CSV table of C-alpha atoms in Angstrom, one decimal:
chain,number,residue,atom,x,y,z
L,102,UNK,CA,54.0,-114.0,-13.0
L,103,UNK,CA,56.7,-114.4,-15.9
L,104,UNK,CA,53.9,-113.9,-18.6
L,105,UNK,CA,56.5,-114.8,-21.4
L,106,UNK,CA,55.7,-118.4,-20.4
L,107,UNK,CA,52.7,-117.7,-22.5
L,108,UNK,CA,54.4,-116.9,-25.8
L,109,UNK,CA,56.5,-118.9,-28.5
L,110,UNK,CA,59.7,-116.5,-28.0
L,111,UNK,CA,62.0,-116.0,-31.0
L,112,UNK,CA,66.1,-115.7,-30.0
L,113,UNK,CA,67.1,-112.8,-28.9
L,114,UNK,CA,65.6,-109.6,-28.1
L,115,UNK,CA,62.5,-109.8,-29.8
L,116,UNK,CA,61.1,-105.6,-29.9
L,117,UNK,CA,59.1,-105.8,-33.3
L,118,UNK,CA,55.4,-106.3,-31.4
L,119,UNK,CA,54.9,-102.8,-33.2
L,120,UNK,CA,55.1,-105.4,-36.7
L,121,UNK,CA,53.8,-108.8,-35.5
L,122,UNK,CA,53.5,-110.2,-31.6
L,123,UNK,CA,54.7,-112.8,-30.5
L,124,UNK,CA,52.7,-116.3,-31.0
L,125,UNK,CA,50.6,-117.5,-28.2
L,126,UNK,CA,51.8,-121.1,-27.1
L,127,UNK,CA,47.8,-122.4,-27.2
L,128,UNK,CA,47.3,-120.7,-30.6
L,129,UNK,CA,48.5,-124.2,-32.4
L,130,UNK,CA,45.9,-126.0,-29.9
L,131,UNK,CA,43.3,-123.6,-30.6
L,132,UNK,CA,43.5,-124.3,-34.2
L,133,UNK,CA,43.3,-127.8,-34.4
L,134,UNK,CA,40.5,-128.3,-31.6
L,135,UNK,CA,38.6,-125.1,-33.2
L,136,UNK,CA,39.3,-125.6,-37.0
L,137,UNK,CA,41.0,-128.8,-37.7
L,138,UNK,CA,39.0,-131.4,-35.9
L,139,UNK,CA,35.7,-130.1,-36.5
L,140,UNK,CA,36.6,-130.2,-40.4
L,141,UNK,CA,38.2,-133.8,-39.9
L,142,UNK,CA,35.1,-135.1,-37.6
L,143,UNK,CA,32.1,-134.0,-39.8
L,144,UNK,CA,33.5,-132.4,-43.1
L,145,UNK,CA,31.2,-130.0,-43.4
L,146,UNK,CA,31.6,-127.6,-40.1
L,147,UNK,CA,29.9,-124.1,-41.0
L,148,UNK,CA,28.3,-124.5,-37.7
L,149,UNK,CA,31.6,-124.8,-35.8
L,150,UNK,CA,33.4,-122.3,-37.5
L,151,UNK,CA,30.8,-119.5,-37.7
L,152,UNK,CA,30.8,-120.1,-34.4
L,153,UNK,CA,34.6,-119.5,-34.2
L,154,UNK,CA,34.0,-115.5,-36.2
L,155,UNK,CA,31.2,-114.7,-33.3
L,156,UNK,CA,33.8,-115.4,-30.0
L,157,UNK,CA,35.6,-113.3,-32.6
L,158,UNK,CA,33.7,-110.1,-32.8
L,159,UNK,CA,32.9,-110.8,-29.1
L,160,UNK,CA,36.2,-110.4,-28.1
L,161,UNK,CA,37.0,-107.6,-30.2
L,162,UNK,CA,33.8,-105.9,-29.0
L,163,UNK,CA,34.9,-106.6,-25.5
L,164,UNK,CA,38.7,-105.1,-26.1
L,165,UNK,CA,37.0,-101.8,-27.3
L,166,UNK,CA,33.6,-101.2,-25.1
L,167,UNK,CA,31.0,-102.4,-28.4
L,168,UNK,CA,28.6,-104.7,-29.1
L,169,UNK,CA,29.4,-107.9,-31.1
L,170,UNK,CA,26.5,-106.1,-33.7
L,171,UNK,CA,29.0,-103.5,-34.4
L,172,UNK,CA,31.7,-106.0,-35.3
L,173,UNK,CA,32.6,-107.2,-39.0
L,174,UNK,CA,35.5,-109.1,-39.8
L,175,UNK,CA,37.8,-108.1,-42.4
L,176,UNK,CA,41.8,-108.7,-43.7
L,177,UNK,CA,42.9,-106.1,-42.9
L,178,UNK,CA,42.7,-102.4,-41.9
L,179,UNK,CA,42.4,-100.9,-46.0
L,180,UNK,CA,40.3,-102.9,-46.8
L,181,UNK,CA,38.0,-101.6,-44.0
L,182,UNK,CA,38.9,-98.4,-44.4
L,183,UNK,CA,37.8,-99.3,-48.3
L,184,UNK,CA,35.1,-100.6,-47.6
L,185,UNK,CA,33.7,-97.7,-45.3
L,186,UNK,CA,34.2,-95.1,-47.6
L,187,UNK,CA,32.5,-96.7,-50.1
L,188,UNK,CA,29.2,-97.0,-48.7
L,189,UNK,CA,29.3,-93.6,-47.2
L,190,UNK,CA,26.2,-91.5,-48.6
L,191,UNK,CA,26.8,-89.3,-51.7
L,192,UNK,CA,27.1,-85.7,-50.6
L,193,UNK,CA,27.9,-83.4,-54.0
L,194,UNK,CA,30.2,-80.5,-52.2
L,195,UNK,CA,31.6,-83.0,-49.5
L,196,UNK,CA,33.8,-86.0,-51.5
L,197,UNK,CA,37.0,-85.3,-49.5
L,198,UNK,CA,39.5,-87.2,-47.2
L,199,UNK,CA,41.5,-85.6,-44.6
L,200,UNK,CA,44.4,-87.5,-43.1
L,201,UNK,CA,47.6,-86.4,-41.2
L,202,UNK,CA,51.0,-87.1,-43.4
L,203,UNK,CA,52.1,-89.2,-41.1
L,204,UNK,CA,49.3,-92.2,-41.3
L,205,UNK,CA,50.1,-95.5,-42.6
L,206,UNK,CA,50.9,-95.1,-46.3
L,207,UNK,CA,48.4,-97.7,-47.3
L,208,UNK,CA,45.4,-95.4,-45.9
L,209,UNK,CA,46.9,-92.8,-48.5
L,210,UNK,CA,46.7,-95.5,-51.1
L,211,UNK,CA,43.2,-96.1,-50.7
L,212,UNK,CA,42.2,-92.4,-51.0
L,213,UNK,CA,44.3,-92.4,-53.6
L,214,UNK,CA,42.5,-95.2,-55.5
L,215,UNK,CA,39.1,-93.7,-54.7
L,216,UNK,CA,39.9,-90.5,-57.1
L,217,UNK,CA,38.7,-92.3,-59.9
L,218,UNK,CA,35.4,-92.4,-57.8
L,219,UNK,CA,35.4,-88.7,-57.4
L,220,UNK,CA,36.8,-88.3,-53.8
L,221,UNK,CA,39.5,-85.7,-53.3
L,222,UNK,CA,42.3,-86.6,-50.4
L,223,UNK,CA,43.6,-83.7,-48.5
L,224,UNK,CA,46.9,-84.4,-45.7
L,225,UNK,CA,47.6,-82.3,-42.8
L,226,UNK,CA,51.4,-81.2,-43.3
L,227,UNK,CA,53.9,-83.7,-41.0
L,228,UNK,CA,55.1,-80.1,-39.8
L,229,UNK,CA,52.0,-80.3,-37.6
L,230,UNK,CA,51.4,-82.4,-34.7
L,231,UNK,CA,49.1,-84.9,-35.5
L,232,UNK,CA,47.9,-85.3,-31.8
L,233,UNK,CA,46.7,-81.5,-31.6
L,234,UNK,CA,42.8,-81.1,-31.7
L,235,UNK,CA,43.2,-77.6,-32.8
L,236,UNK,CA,45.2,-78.7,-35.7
L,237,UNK,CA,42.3,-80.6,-37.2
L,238,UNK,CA,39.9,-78.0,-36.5
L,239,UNK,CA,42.3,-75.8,-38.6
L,240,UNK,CA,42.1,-78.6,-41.5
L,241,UNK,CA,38.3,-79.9,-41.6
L,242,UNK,CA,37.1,-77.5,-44.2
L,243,UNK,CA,33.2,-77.5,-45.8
L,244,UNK,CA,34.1,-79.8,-48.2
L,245,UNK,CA,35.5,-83.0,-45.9
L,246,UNK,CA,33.1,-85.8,-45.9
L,247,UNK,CA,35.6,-88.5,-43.5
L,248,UNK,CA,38.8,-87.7,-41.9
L,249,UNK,CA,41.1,-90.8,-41.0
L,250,UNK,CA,42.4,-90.2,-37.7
L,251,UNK,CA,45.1,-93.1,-36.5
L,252,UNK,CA,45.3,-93.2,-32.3
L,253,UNK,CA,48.7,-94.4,-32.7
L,254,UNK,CA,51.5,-93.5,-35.5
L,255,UNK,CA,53.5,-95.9,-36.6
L,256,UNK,CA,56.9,-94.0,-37.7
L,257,UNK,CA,56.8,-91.5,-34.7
L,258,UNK,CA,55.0,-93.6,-32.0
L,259,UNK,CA,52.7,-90.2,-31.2
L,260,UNK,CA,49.5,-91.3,-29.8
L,261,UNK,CA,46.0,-88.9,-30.7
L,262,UNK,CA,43.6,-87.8,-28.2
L,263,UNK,CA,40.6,-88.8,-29.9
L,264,UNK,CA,37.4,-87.8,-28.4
L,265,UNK,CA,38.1,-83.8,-29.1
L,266,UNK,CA,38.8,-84.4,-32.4
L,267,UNK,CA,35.9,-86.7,-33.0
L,268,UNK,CA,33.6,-83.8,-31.2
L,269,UNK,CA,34.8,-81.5,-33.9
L,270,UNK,CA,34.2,-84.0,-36.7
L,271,UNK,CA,30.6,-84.3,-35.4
L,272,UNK,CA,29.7,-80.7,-35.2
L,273,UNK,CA,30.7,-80.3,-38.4
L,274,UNK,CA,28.9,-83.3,-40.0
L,275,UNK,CA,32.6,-85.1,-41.1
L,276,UNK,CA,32.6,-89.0,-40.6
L,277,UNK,CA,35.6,-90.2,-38.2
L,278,UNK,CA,37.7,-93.3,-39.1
L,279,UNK,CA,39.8,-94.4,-36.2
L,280,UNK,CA,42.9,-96.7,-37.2
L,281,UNK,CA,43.7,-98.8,-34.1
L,282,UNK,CA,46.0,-101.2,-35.4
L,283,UNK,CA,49.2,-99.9,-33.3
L,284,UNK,CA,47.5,-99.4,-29.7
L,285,UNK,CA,44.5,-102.2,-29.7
L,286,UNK,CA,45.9,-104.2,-27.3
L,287,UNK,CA,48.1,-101.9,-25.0
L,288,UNK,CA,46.3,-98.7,-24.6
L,289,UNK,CA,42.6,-98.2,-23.9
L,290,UNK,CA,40.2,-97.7,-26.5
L,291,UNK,CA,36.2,-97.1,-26.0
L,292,UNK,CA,33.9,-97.0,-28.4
L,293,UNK,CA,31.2,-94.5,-25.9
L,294,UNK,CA,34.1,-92.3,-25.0
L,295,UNK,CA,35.3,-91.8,-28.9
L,296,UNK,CA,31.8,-91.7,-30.5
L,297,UNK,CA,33.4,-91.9,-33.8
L,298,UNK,CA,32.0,-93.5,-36.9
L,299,UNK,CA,34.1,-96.4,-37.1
L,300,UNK,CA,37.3,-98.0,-35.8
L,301,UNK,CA,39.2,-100.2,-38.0
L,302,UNK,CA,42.0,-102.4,-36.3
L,303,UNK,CA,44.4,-105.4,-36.9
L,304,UNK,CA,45.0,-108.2,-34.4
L,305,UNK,CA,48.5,-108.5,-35.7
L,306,UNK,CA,50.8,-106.6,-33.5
L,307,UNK,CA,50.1,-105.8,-29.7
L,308,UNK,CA,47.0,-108.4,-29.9
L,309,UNK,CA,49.6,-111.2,-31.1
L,310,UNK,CA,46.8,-112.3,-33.9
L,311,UNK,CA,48.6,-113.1,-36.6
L,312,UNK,CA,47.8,-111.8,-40.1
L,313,UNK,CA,44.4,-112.0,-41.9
L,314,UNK,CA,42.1,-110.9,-39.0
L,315,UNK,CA,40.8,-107.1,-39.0
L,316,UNK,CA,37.8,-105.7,-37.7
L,317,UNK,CA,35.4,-103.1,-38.2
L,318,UNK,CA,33.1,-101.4,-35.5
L,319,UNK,CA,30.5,-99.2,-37.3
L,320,UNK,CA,28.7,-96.8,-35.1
L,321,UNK,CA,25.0,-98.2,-35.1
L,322,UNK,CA,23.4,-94.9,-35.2
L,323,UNK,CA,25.0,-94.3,-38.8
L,324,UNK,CA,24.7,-97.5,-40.0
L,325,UNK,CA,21.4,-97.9,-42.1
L,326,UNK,CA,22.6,-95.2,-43.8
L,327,UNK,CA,25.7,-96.9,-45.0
L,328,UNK,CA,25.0,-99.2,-48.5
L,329,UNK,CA,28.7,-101.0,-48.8
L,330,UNK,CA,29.4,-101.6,-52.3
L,331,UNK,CA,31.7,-104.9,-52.0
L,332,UNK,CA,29.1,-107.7,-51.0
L,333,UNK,CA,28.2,-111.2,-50.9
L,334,UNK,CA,26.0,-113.5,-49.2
L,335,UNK,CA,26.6,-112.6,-45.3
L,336,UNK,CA,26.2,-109.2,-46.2
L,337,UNK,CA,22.8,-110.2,-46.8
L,338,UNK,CA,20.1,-110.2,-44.1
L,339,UNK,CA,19.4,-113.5,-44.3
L,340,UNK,CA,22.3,-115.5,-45.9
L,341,UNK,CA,20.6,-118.9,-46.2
L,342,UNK,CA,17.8,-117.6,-48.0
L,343,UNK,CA,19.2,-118.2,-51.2
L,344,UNK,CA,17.0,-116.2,-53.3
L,345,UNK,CA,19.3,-114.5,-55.9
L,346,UNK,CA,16.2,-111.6,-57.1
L,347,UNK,CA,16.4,-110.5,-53.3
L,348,UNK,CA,18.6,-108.8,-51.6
L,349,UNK,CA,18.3,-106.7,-48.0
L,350,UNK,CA,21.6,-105.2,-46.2
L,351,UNK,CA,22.1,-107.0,-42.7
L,352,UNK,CA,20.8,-105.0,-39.8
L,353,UNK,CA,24.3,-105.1,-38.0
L,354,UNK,CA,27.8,-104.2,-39.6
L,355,UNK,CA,27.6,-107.8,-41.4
L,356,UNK,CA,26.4,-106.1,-44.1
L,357,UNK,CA,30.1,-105.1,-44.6
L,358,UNK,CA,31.1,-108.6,-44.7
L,359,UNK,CA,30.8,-110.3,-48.8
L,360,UNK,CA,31.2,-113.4,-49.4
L,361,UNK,CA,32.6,-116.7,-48.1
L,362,UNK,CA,34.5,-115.6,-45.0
L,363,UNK,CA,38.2,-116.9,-43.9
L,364,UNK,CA,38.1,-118.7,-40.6
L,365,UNK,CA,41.9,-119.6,-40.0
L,366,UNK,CA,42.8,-116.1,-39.1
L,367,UNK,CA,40.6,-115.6,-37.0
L,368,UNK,CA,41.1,-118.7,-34.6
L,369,UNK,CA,44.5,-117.3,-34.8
L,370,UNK,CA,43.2,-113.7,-33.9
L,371,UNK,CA,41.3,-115.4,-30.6
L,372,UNK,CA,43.8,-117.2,-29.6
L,373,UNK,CA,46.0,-114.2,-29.5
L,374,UNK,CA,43.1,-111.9,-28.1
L,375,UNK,CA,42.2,-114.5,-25.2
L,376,UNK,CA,45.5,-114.4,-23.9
L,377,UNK,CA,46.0,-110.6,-24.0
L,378,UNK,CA,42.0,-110.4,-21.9
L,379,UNK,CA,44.2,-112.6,-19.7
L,380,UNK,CA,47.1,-110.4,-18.7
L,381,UNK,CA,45.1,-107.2,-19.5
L,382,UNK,CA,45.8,-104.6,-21.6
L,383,UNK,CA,46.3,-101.8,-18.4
L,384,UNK,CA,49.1,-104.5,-17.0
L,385,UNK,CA,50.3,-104.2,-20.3
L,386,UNK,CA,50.9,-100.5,-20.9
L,387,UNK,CA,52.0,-100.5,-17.1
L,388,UNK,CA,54.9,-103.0,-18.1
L,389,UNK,CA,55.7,-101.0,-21.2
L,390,UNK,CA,55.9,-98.1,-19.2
L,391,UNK,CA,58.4,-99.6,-16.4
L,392,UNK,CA,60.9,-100.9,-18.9
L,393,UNK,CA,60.5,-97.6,-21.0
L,394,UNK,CA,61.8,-96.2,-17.7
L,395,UNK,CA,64.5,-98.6,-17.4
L,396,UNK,CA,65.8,-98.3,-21.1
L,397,UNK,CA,66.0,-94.4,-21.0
L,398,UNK,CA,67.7,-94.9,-17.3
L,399,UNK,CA,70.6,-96.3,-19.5
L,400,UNK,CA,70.9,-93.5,-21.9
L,401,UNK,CA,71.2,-89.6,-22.4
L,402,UNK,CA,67.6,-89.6,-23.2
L,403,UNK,CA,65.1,-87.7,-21.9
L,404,UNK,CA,62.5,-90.3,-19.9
L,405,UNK,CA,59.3,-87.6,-20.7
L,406,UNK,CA,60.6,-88.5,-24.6
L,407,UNK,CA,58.7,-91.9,-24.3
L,408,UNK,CA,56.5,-91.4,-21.3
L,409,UNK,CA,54.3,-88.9,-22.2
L,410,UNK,CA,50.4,-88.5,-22.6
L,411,UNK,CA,51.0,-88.6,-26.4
L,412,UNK,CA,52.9,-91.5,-26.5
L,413,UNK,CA,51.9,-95.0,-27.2
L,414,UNK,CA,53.9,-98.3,-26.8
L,415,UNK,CA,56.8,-98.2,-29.6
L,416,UNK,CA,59.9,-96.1,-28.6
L,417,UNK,CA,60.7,-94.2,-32.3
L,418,UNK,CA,64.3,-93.3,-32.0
L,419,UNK,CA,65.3,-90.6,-34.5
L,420,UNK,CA,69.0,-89.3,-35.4
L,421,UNK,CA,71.3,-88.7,-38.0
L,422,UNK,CA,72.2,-90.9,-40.8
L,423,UNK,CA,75.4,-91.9,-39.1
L,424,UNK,CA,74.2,-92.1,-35.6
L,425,UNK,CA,71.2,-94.5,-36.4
L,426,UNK,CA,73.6,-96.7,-38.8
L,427,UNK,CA,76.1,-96.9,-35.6
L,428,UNK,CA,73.3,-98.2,-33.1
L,429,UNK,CA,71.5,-100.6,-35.7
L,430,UNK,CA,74.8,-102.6,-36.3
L,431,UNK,CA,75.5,-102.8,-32.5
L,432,UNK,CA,71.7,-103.6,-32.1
L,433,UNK,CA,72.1,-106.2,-34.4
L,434,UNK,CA,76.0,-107.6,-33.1
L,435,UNK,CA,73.6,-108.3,-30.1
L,436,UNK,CA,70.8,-110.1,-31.4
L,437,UNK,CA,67.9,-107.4,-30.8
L,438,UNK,CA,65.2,-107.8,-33.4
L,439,UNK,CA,63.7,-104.1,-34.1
L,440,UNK,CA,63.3,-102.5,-37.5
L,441,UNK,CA,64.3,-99.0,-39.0
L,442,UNK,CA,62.1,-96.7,-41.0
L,443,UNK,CA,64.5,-94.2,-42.8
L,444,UNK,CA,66.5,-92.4,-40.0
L,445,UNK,CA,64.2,-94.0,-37.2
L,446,UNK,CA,64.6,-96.9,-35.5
L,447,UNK,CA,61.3,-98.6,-34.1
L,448,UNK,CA,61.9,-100.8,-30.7
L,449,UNK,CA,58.5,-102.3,-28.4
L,450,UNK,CA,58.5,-103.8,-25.4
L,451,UNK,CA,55.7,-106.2,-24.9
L,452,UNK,CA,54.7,-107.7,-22.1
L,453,UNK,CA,56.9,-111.1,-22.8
L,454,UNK,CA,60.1,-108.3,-22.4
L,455,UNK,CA,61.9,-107.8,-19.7
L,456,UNK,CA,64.0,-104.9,-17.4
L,457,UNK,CA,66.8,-107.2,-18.1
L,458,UNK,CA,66.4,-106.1,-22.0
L,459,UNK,CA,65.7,-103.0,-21.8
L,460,UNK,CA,68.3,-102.0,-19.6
L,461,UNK,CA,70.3,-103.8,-21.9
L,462,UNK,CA,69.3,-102.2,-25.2
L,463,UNK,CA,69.4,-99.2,-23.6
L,464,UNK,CA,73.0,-99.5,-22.7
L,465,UNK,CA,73.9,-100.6,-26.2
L,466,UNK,CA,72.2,-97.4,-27.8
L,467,UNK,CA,74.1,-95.3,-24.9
L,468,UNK,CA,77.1,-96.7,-25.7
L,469,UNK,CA,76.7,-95.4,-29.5
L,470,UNK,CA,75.2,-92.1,-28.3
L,471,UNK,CA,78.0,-91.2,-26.0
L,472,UNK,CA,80.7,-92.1,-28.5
């Protein structure tokens, strides 16, 4: 089945699902039957679109092996991560953060931030790998209170083994952030398996969501101990009591959620998560690893380079100055969307690519390799 059918499809190329997916085709219909003509119909549609944030944290809860319970909606992944670290319980001679140098900058922001709270940030040197268990165990010190480990790396496309690492963050009483945003969506992810803390995530890229929609799945076991700091009235217990003297955190991870929710985004999110429960995220990864195979086929690369267990979906091509300047203009000449972080070039292939692509891209880069 040629699931490209499914998808708006820029011209071109199109390998930036590691930035933003591709639009599902229903995702206009899903808005205006889900948003649009409730709001025209009756005005006031609370009903319908509360309804829409609950087939929300459904699906999420069904991508990642939860329960809908564990689910809060947020923009984006810091403001989860924000947002968790905040309510974490005061512990004196345990206020720091460990992350590996090579996590999305904006995680480093929030830490940052959160000085002038008292936490400390600590990073793991880039010169180790960030997918070795033994390295963490090397870096979690007495006085780490949450280390934010990201499944998949954006600049270097290395993908974690999480559930040693999240062992040894348990033993020694360290909470454990997952960031999901670049493998929701293409590789497995279970919340039983990890027994982490929390997994924040974006429905942006491999999920084909759209901007605005992020999630939070809080570990239930943890989570009356957790007293989030930005709230509102759906962070409340019961938000239709409208008693302003009384206020009781939500029993699920609602309480994480403030005030007045956006809906658009996530109608957009569920129209791109329905579509990926479609096709399924293991026929995904399988057809991201077939035209892996066929674009190193056309090169000097090594096919284990982008195959391997600690690998995720994006292919991150690193040379020298001149060599990655060479293949981004010829990329380009061709009509191949993909993006460049310093010397690295960044290329996905989603399930709406084809062999016919990446044989060609793969040619291209050869071309500029062997010359």
């Amino acid at each position: 089945m040629n699931f490209a059918d499914h998808f708006h499809m820029p011209e071109g190329i199109y390998l930036l699902s590691h930035s933003a997916g591709c639009q599902p085709r229903h995702t206009q219909q899903y808005i205006q039957q889900k948003i649009l003509e409730p709001w025209q119909q009756t005005g006031e549609c609370w009903h319908n679109w509360l309804g829409v944030i609950q087939d929300f944290k459904e699906a999420i809860s069904a991508t990642i092996n939860s329960a809908a319970q564990n689910i809060c909606p947020v923009n984006n992944v810091s403001e989860g991560f924000y947002k968790f670290l905040t309510a974490l319980p005061y512990k004196e001679n345990k206020r720091t953060i460990l992350m590996h140098e090579h996590a999305f900058p904006s995680m480093g922001f929030v830490a940052h931030a959160l000085k002038n709270s008292g936490f400390n940030l600590k990073f793991i040197d880039a010169k180790y790998p960030a997918h070795d268990p033994s390295v963490w165990r090397d870096h979690i010190s007495d006085d780490i209170l949450a280390a934010l480990i990201t499944h998949v790396y954006s600049n270097t496309g290395v993908c974690t083994d999480i559930p040693p690492i999240t062992a040894l963050c348990n033993e020694r009483n360290v909470y454990s952030i997952i960031d999901v945003a670049q493998s929701i969506g293409i590789l497995p992810i279970d919340t039983h398996l990890w027994n982490s803390s929390a997994i924040i995530g974006s429905c942006l890229k491999w999920l084909c969501g759209g901007s605005g929609a992020g999630f939070m799945c809080i570990d239930p076991d943890i989570l009356p101990t957790l007293k989030p700091q930005m709230v509102g009235w759906f962070s409340h217990q019961n938000p239709f009591e409208f008693e302003i003297k009384h206020f009781e955190y939500a029993g699920s991870a609602n309480r994480f959620w403030g005030g007045t929710p956006s809906v658009l985004p996530f109608i957009t999110a569920l129209a791109g998560l329905d579509v990926i429960h479609e096709i399924g995220a293991e026929a995904i990864f399988k057809h991201n690893q077939t035209l892996k195979a066929a674009f190193a086929h056309q090169t000097i690369l090594e096919y284990d380079e982008y195959t391997s267990q600690h690998v995720g979906g994006t292919i991150c091509l690193t040379r020298s100055s001149t060599t990655v300047n060479s293949i981004e203009t010829a990329l380009k000449n061709h009509n191949v969307q993909f993006d460049r972080r310093n010397n690295t070039l960044r290329l996905s292939f989603h399930i709406y690519n084809t062999e016919d692509e990446a044989r060609k891209v793969g040619d291209i880069i050869h071309q500029k390799l062997t010359h």
